[in-house]
PDB file of C-alpha atoms and ligand atoms in Angstrom:
ATOM      1  CA  UNK S 258      35.183   4.959  -2.698  1.00  0.00           C
ATOM      2  CA  UNK S 259      34.719   7.999  -1.825  1.00  0.00           C
ATOM      3  CA  UNK S 260      31.532   9.574  -1.459  1.00  0.00           C
ATOM      4  CA  UNK S 261      32.523  12.167  -4.093  1.00  0.00           C
ATOM      5  CA  UNK S 262      33.091   9.222  -6.452  1.00  0.00           C
ATOM      6  CA  UNK S 263      29.256   8.130  -6.343  1.00  0.00           C
ATOM      7  CA  UNK S 264      27.361   8.724  -9.531  1.00  0.00           C
ATOM      8  CA  UNK S 265      24.812  11.628  -9.962  1.00  0.00           C
ATOM      9  CA  UNK S 266      21.899  10.427  -7.246  1.00  0.00           C
ATOM     10  CA  UNK S 267      18.191  10.060  -8.634  1.00  0.00           C
ATOM     11  CA  UNK S 268      16.167  13.507  -8.987  1.00  0.00           C
ATOM     12  CA  UNK S 269      14.095  12.800  -5.983  1.00  0.00           C
ATOM     13  CA  UNK S 270      17.251  12.261  -3.556  1.00  0.00           C
ATOM     14  CA  UNK S 271      16.375  15.571  -1.753  1.00  0.00           C
ATOM     15  CA  UNK S 272      13.766  13.447   0.105  1.00  0.00           C
ATOM     16  CA  UNK S 273      16.684  11.825   1.862  1.00  0.00           C
ATOM     17  CA  UNK S 274      18.925  14.875   2.323  1.00  0.00           C
ATOM     18  CA  UNK S 275      18.998  14.962   6.007  1.00  0.00           C
ATOM     19  CA  UNK S 276      19.848  11.342   6.374  1.00  0.00           C
ATOM     20  CA  UNK S 277      22.727  11.343   3.683  1.00  0.00           C
ATOM     21  CA  UNK S 278      24.237  14.473   5.562  1.00  0.00           C
ATOM     22  CA  UNK S 279      24.094  12.500   8.672  1.00  0.00           C
ATOM     23  CA  UNK S 280      25.836   9.465   6.762  1.00  0.00           C
ATOM     24  CA  UNK S 281      28.334  11.495   5.610  1.00  0.00           C
ATOM     25  CA  UNK S 282      29.279  12.585   9.126  1.00  0.00           C
ATOM     26  CA  UNK S 283      29.012   8.771  10.269  1.00  0.00           C
ATOM     27  CA  UNK S 284      31.360   7.606   7.748  1.00  0.00           C
ATOM     28  CA  UNK S 285      34.130  10.713   8.976  1.00  0.00           C
ATOM     29  CA  UNK S 286      34.974   8.521  11.898  1.00  0.00           C
ATOM     30  CA  UNK S 287      33.735   4.959  10.673  1.00  0.00           C
ATOM     31  CA  UNK S 288      35.690   2.310  12.526  1.00  0.00           C
ATOM     32  CA  UNK S 289      34.187  -0.997  10.798  1.00  0.00           C
ATOM     33  CA  UNK S 290      36.249  -1.279   7.540  1.00  0.00           C
ATOM     34  CA  UNK S 291      37.007  -4.635   6.471  1.00  0.00           C
ATOM     35  CA  UNK S 292      34.844  -6.031   9.494  1.00  0.00           C
ATOM     36  CA  UNK S 293      33.508  -9.224   8.926  1.00  0.00           C
ATOM     37  CA  UNK S 294      29.399 -10.612   8.961  1.00  0.00           C
ATOM     38  CA  UNK S 295      30.099 -12.963  11.779  1.00  0.00           C
ATOM     39  CA  UNK S 296      27.812 -12.590  14.977  1.00  0.00           C
ATOM     40  CA  UNK S 297      30.828 -11.771  17.196  1.00  0.00           C
ATOM     41  CA  UNK S 298      29.038 -12.465  20.503  1.00  0.00           C
ATOM     42  CA  UNK S 299      27.261 -15.201  18.710  1.00  0.00           C
ATOM     43  CA  UNK S 300      23.812 -13.939  19.188  1.00  0.00           C
ATOM     44  CA  UNK S 301      20.714 -14.045  16.938  1.00  0.00           C
ATOM     45  CA  UNK S 302      17.831 -12.076  17.944  1.00  0.00           C
ATOM     46  CA  UNK S 303      14.228 -12.332  16.287  1.00  0.00           C
ATOM     47  CA  UNK S 304      12.106  -9.176  17.263  1.00  0.00           C
ATOM     48  CA  UNK S 305       9.456  -6.612  16.282  1.00  0.00           C
ATOM     49  CA  UNK S 306      10.089  -3.779  14.124  1.00  0.00           C
ATOM     50  CA  UNK S 307       8.695  -1.420  17.183  1.00  0.00           C
ATOM     51  CA  UNK S 308      10.656   1.509  17.425  1.00  0.00           C
ATOM     52  CA  UNK S 309      10.679   1.614  21.153  1.00  0.00           C
ATOM     53  CA  UNK S 310      13.042  -1.651  21.024  1.00  0.00           C
ATOM     54  CA  UNK S 311      16.923  -1.280  20.852  1.00  0.00           C
ATOM     55  CA  UNK S 312      17.940  -4.756  20.620  1.00  0.00           C
ATOM     56  CA  UNK S 313      21.686  -4.461  21.032  1.00  0.00           C
ATOM     57  CA  UNK S 314      21.476  -2.043  23.781  1.00  0.00           C
ATOM     58  CA  UNK S 315      18.810  -3.763  25.871  1.00  0.00           C
ATOM     59  CA  UNK S 316      21.334  -7.037  25.683  1.00  0.00           C
ATOM     60  CA  UNK S 317      24.477  -4.937  26.591  1.00  0.00           C
ATOM     61  CA  UNK S 318      25.620  -5.959  22.873  1.00  0.00           C
ATOM     62  CA  UNK S 319      27.159  -3.440  20.516  1.00  0.00           C
ATOM     63  CA  UNK S 320      28.051  -3.222  16.627  1.00  0.00           C
ATOM     64  CA  UNK S 321      28.902  -6.607  15.335  1.00  0.00           C
ATOM     65  CA  UNK S 322      27.845  -8.789  18.083  1.00  0.00           C
ATOM     66  CA  UNK S 323      24.620  -9.892  16.846  1.00  0.00           C
ATOM     67  CA  UNK S 324      22.126 -10.937  13.634  1.00  0.00           C
ATOM     68  CA  UNK S 325      19.219  -9.217  13.976  1.00  0.00           C
ATOM     69  CA  UNK S 326      15.743 -10.020  12.155  1.00  0.00           C
ATOM     70  CA  UNK S 327      12.751  -7.947  12.806  1.00  0.00           C
ATOM     71  CA  UNK S 328       9.382  -7.749  11.358  1.00  0.00           C
ATOM     72  CA  UNK S 329       5.878  -6.851  13.215  1.00  0.00           C
ATOM     73  CA  UNK S 330       5.274  -8.923  15.902  1.00  0.00           C
ATOM     74  CA  UNK S 331       8.577 -10.508  16.068  1.00  0.00           C
ATOM     75  CA  UNK S 332       7.739 -13.687  14.727  1.00  0.00           C
ATOM     76  CA  UNK S 333       9.475 -16.658  13.573  1.00  0.00           C
ATOM     77  CA  UNK S 334       8.580 -16.706   9.724  1.00  0.00           C
ATOM     78  CA  UNK S 335      10.025 -18.647   6.802  1.00  0.00           C
ATOM     79  CA  UNK S 336      12.071 -15.546   6.415  1.00  0.00           C
ATOM     80  CA  UNK S 337      13.441 -15.576   9.935  1.00  0.00           C
ATOM     81  CA  UNK S 338      14.164 -19.573   9.834  1.00  0.00           C
ATOM     82  CA  UNK S 339      16.328 -18.683   6.751  1.00  0.00           C
ATOM     83  CA  UNK S 340      18.147 -16.018   8.918  1.00  0.00           C
ATOM     84  CA  UNK S 341      18.428 -18.196  11.825  1.00  0.00           C
ATOM     85  CA  UNK S 342      19.864 -21.179   9.338  1.00  0.00           C
ATOM     86  CA  UNK S 343      22.568 -18.967   7.863  1.00  0.00           C
ATOM     87  CA  UNK S 344      23.252 -17.812  11.408  1.00  0.00           C
ATOM     88  CA  UNK S 345      23.678 -20.724  12.610  1.00  0.00           C
ATOM     89  CA  UNK S 346      26.071 -22.215  10.068  1.00  0.00           C
ATOM     90  CA  UNK S 347      27.842 -19.363   8.486  1.00  0.00           C
ATOM     91  CA  UNK S 348      27.910 -16.493  10.925  1.00  0.00           C
ATOM     92  CA  UNK S 349      28.763 -17.917  14.284  1.00  0.00           C
ATOM     93  CA  UNK S 350      25.425 -17.804  15.840  1.00  0.00           C
ATOM     94  CA  UNK S 351      24.999 -20.149  19.275  1.00  0.00           C
ATOM     95  CA  UNK S 352      22.118 -18.549  20.676  1.00  0.00           C
ATOM     96  CA  UNK S 353      18.676 -17.322  19.597  1.00  0.00           C
ATOM     97  CA  UNK S 354      16.747 -15.074  21.443  1.00  0.00           C
ATOM     98  CA  UNK S 355      13.124 -14.684  20.252  1.00  0.00           C
ATOM     99  CA  UNK S 356      11.700 -11.752  21.256  1.00  0.00           C
ATOM    100  CA  UNK S 357       7.829 -10.081  21.280  1.00  0.00           C
ATOM    101  CA  UNK S 358       7.093  -7.313  23.686  1.00  0.00           C
ATOM    102  CA  UNK S 359       4.304  -5.656  25.786  1.00  0.00           C
ATOM    103  CA  UNK S 360       1.744  -2.924  23.917  1.00  0.00           C
ATOM    104  CA  UNK S 361       2.627  -4.721  20.616  1.00  0.00           C
ATOM    105  CA  UNK S 362       0.112  -2.979  17.975  1.00  0.00           C
ATOM    106  CA  UNK S 363       0.215  -7.002  16.636  1.00  0.00           C
ATOM    107  CA  UNK S 364      -1.303  -8.184  19.425  1.00  0.00           C
ATOM    108  CA  UNK S 365      -3.629  -5.323  20.606  1.00  0.00           C
ATOM    109  CA  UNK S 366      -5.372  -5.445  17.066  1.00  0.00           C
ATOM    110  CA  UNK S 367      -7.448  -7.766  15.004  1.00  0.00           C
ATOM    111  CA  UNK S 368      -6.758  -8.270  11.547  1.00  0.00           C
ATOM    112  CA  UNK S 369     -10.004  -6.473  10.913  1.00  0.00           C
ATOM    113  CA  UNK S 370      -8.837  -3.762  13.150  1.00  0.00           C
ATOM    114  CA  UNK S 371      -5.967  -3.304  11.189  1.00  0.00           C
ATOM    115  CA  UNK S 372      -7.279  -3.608   7.837  1.00  0.00           C
ATOM    116  CA  UNK S 373      -9.847  -0.694   8.725  1.00  0.00           C
ATOM    117  CA  UNK S 374      -7.509   1.465  10.196  1.00  0.00           C
ATOM    118  CA  UNK S 375      -4.980   1.167   6.962  1.00  0.00           C
ATOM    119  CA  UNK S 376      -7.672   1.474   4.744  1.00  0.00           C
ATOM    120  CA  UNK S 377      -8.839   4.741   6.283  1.00  0.00           C
ATOM    121  CA  UNK S 378      -5.130   5.887   6.312  1.00  0.00           C
ATOM    122  CA  UNK S 379      -5.063   4.683   2.705  1.00  0.00           C
ATOM    123  CA  UNK S 380      -8.452   5.970   1.746  1.00  0.00           C
ATOM    124  CA  UNK S 381      -9.090   2.860  -0.308  1.00  0.00           C
ATOM    125  CA  UNK S 382      -9.937  -0.820   0.362  1.00  0.00           C
ATOM    126  CA  UNK S 383      -7.365  -2.628   2.791  1.00  0.00           C
ATOM    127  CA  UNK S 384      -9.462  -5.727   3.065  1.00  0.00           C
ATOM    128  CA  UNK S 385      -6.966  -7.854   1.087  1.00  0.00           C
ATOM    129  CA  UNK S 386      -3.985  -7.252   3.127  1.00  0.00           C
ATOM    130  CA  UNK S 387      -2.710 -10.087   5.367  1.00  0.00           C
ATOM    131  CA  UNK S 388      -1.252  -8.841   8.966  1.00  0.00           C
ATOM    132  CA  UNK S 389      -0.553 -11.869  10.589  1.00  0.00           C
ATOM    133  CA  UNK S 390      -1.993 -10.605  14.133  1.00  0.00           C
ATOM    134  CA  UNK S 391      -0.889 -12.137  17.173  1.00  0.00           C
ATOM    135  CA  UNK S 392      -4.066 -13.196  19.160  1.00  0.00           C
ATOM    136  CA  UNK S 393      -2.324 -15.037  22.030  1.00  0.00           C
ATOM    137  CA  UNK S 394       1.428 -13.731  22.014  1.00  0.00           C
ATOM    138  CA  UNK S 395       2.494 -16.574  24.741  1.00  0.00           C
ATOM    139  CA  UNK S 396       0.936 -19.187  22.456  1.00  0.00           C
ATOM    140  CA  UNK S 397       2.501 -17.448  19.515  1.00  0.00           C
ATOM    141  CA  UNK S 398       5.896 -17.569  20.907  1.00  0.00           C
ATOM    142  CA  UNK S 399       6.000 -21.104  22.225  1.00  0.00           C
ATOM    143  CA  UNK S 400       5.007 -22.051  18.563  1.00  0.00           C
ATOM    144  CA  UNK S 401       7.957 -19.799  17.291  1.00  0.00           C
ATOM    145  CA  UNK S 402      10.027 -21.537  19.585  1.00  0.00           C
ATOM    146  CA  UNK S 403       9.152 -24.746  18.657  1.00  0.00           C
ATOM    147  CA  UNK S 404       9.751 -23.804  15.103  1.00  0.00           C
ATOM    148  CA  UNK S 405      13.316 -22.857  15.490  1.00  0.00           C
ATOM    149  CA  UNK S 406      13.913 -25.914  17.701  1.00  0.00           C
ATOM    150  CA  UNK S 407      12.359 -28.511  15.122  1.00  0.00           C
ATOM    151  CA  UNK S 408      14.243 -27.050  12.235  1.00  0.00           C
ATOM    152  CA  UNK S 409      16.126 -29.992  10.667  1.00  0.00           C
ATOM    153  CA  UNK S 410      19.112 -27.411  10.012  1.00  0.00           C
ATOM    154  CA  UNK S 411      19.311 -25.667  12.989  1.00  0.00           C
ATOM    155  CA  UNK S 412      21.532 -27.613  15.570  1.00  0.00           C
ATOM    156  CA  UNK S 413      20.573 -28.995  18.937  1.00  0.00           C
ATOM    157  CA  UNK S 414      23.696 -27.245  20.140  1.00  0.00           C
ATOM    158  CA  UNK S 415      22.103 -23.792  19.409  1.00  0.00           C
ATOM    159  CA  UNK S 416      20.486 -22.751  22.581  1.00  0.00           C
ATOM    160  CA  UNK S 417      16.881 -20.936  21.874  1.00  0.00           C
ATOM    161  CA  UNK S 418      15.331 -18.877  24.405  1.00  0.00           C
ATOM    162  CA  UNK S 419      11.279 -17.257  24.416  1.00  0.00           C
ATOM    163  CA  UNK S 420      11.283 -13.458  26.257  1.00  0.00           C
ATOM    164  CA  UNK S 421       8.876 -10.523  26.307  1.00  0.00           C
ATOM    165  CA  UNK S 422      10.371  -7.592  26.266  1.00  0.00           C
ATOM    166  CA  UNK S 423       8.710  -4.841  28.625  1.00  0.00           C
ATOM    167  CA  UNK S 424       8.498  -1.655  26.815  1.00  0.00           C
ATOM    168  CA  UNK S 425       7.601   0.286  29.940  1.00  0.00           C
ATOM    169  CA  UNK S 426      10.307  -0.880  31.994  1.00  0.00           C
ATOM    170  CA  UNK S 427      13.248  -2.004  29.559  1.00  0.00           C
ATOM    171  CA  UNK S 428      13.154  -5.104  31.429  1.00  0.00           C
ATOM    172  CA  UNK S 429      13.422  -8.724  29.435  1.00  0.00           C
ATOM    173  CA  UNK S 430      11.212 -11.333  30.808  1.00  0.00           C
ATOM    174  CA  UNK S 431      12.088 -15.244  30.048  1.00  0.00           C
ATOM    175  CA  UNK S 432       9.131 -17.164  29.066  1.00  0.00           C
ATOM    176  CA  UNK S 433      10.592 -20.191  27.865  1.00  0.00           C
TER     177      UNK S 433
HETATM  178 ZN1   ZN Q 117       5.683  -4.768  18.102  1.00  0.00          ZN
END
């Protein structure tokens, strides 16, 4: 479908005009039509939402190579496991990297800190909002790897590694 054929956008679409314009340029030289959703390099990455992390580039990977699941802290949540099970069985995943990082807000703050900060920004009570902070990153990473390795639907043939990404050097440190 050509962009010109899209139905009339919602009235507030101007909020995204700069990004839509950039997308139209992107689509002009789009090379991935008909591409399938398999992880071409057999890689799945679970990492933090932090904007300092470029998951593909930091591993020498490119478009189409990996399944990437991100959340605050880069934790192996039930949704991450859902992604990894699908990845392992249907999308060609053979190796899983779980990658938290240095100077992560989820490890540097307590739940209470974040509730106070968000509450101030929101101008209202945020004490009910869970943030799942990480008091001990190494212990959390060990637990996250255990969750992947012991999942009954993730086969033993899938290699699982735990790493810490150093945001000030770009280096990946293998922990497990
Ligand atoms: Zn983070």
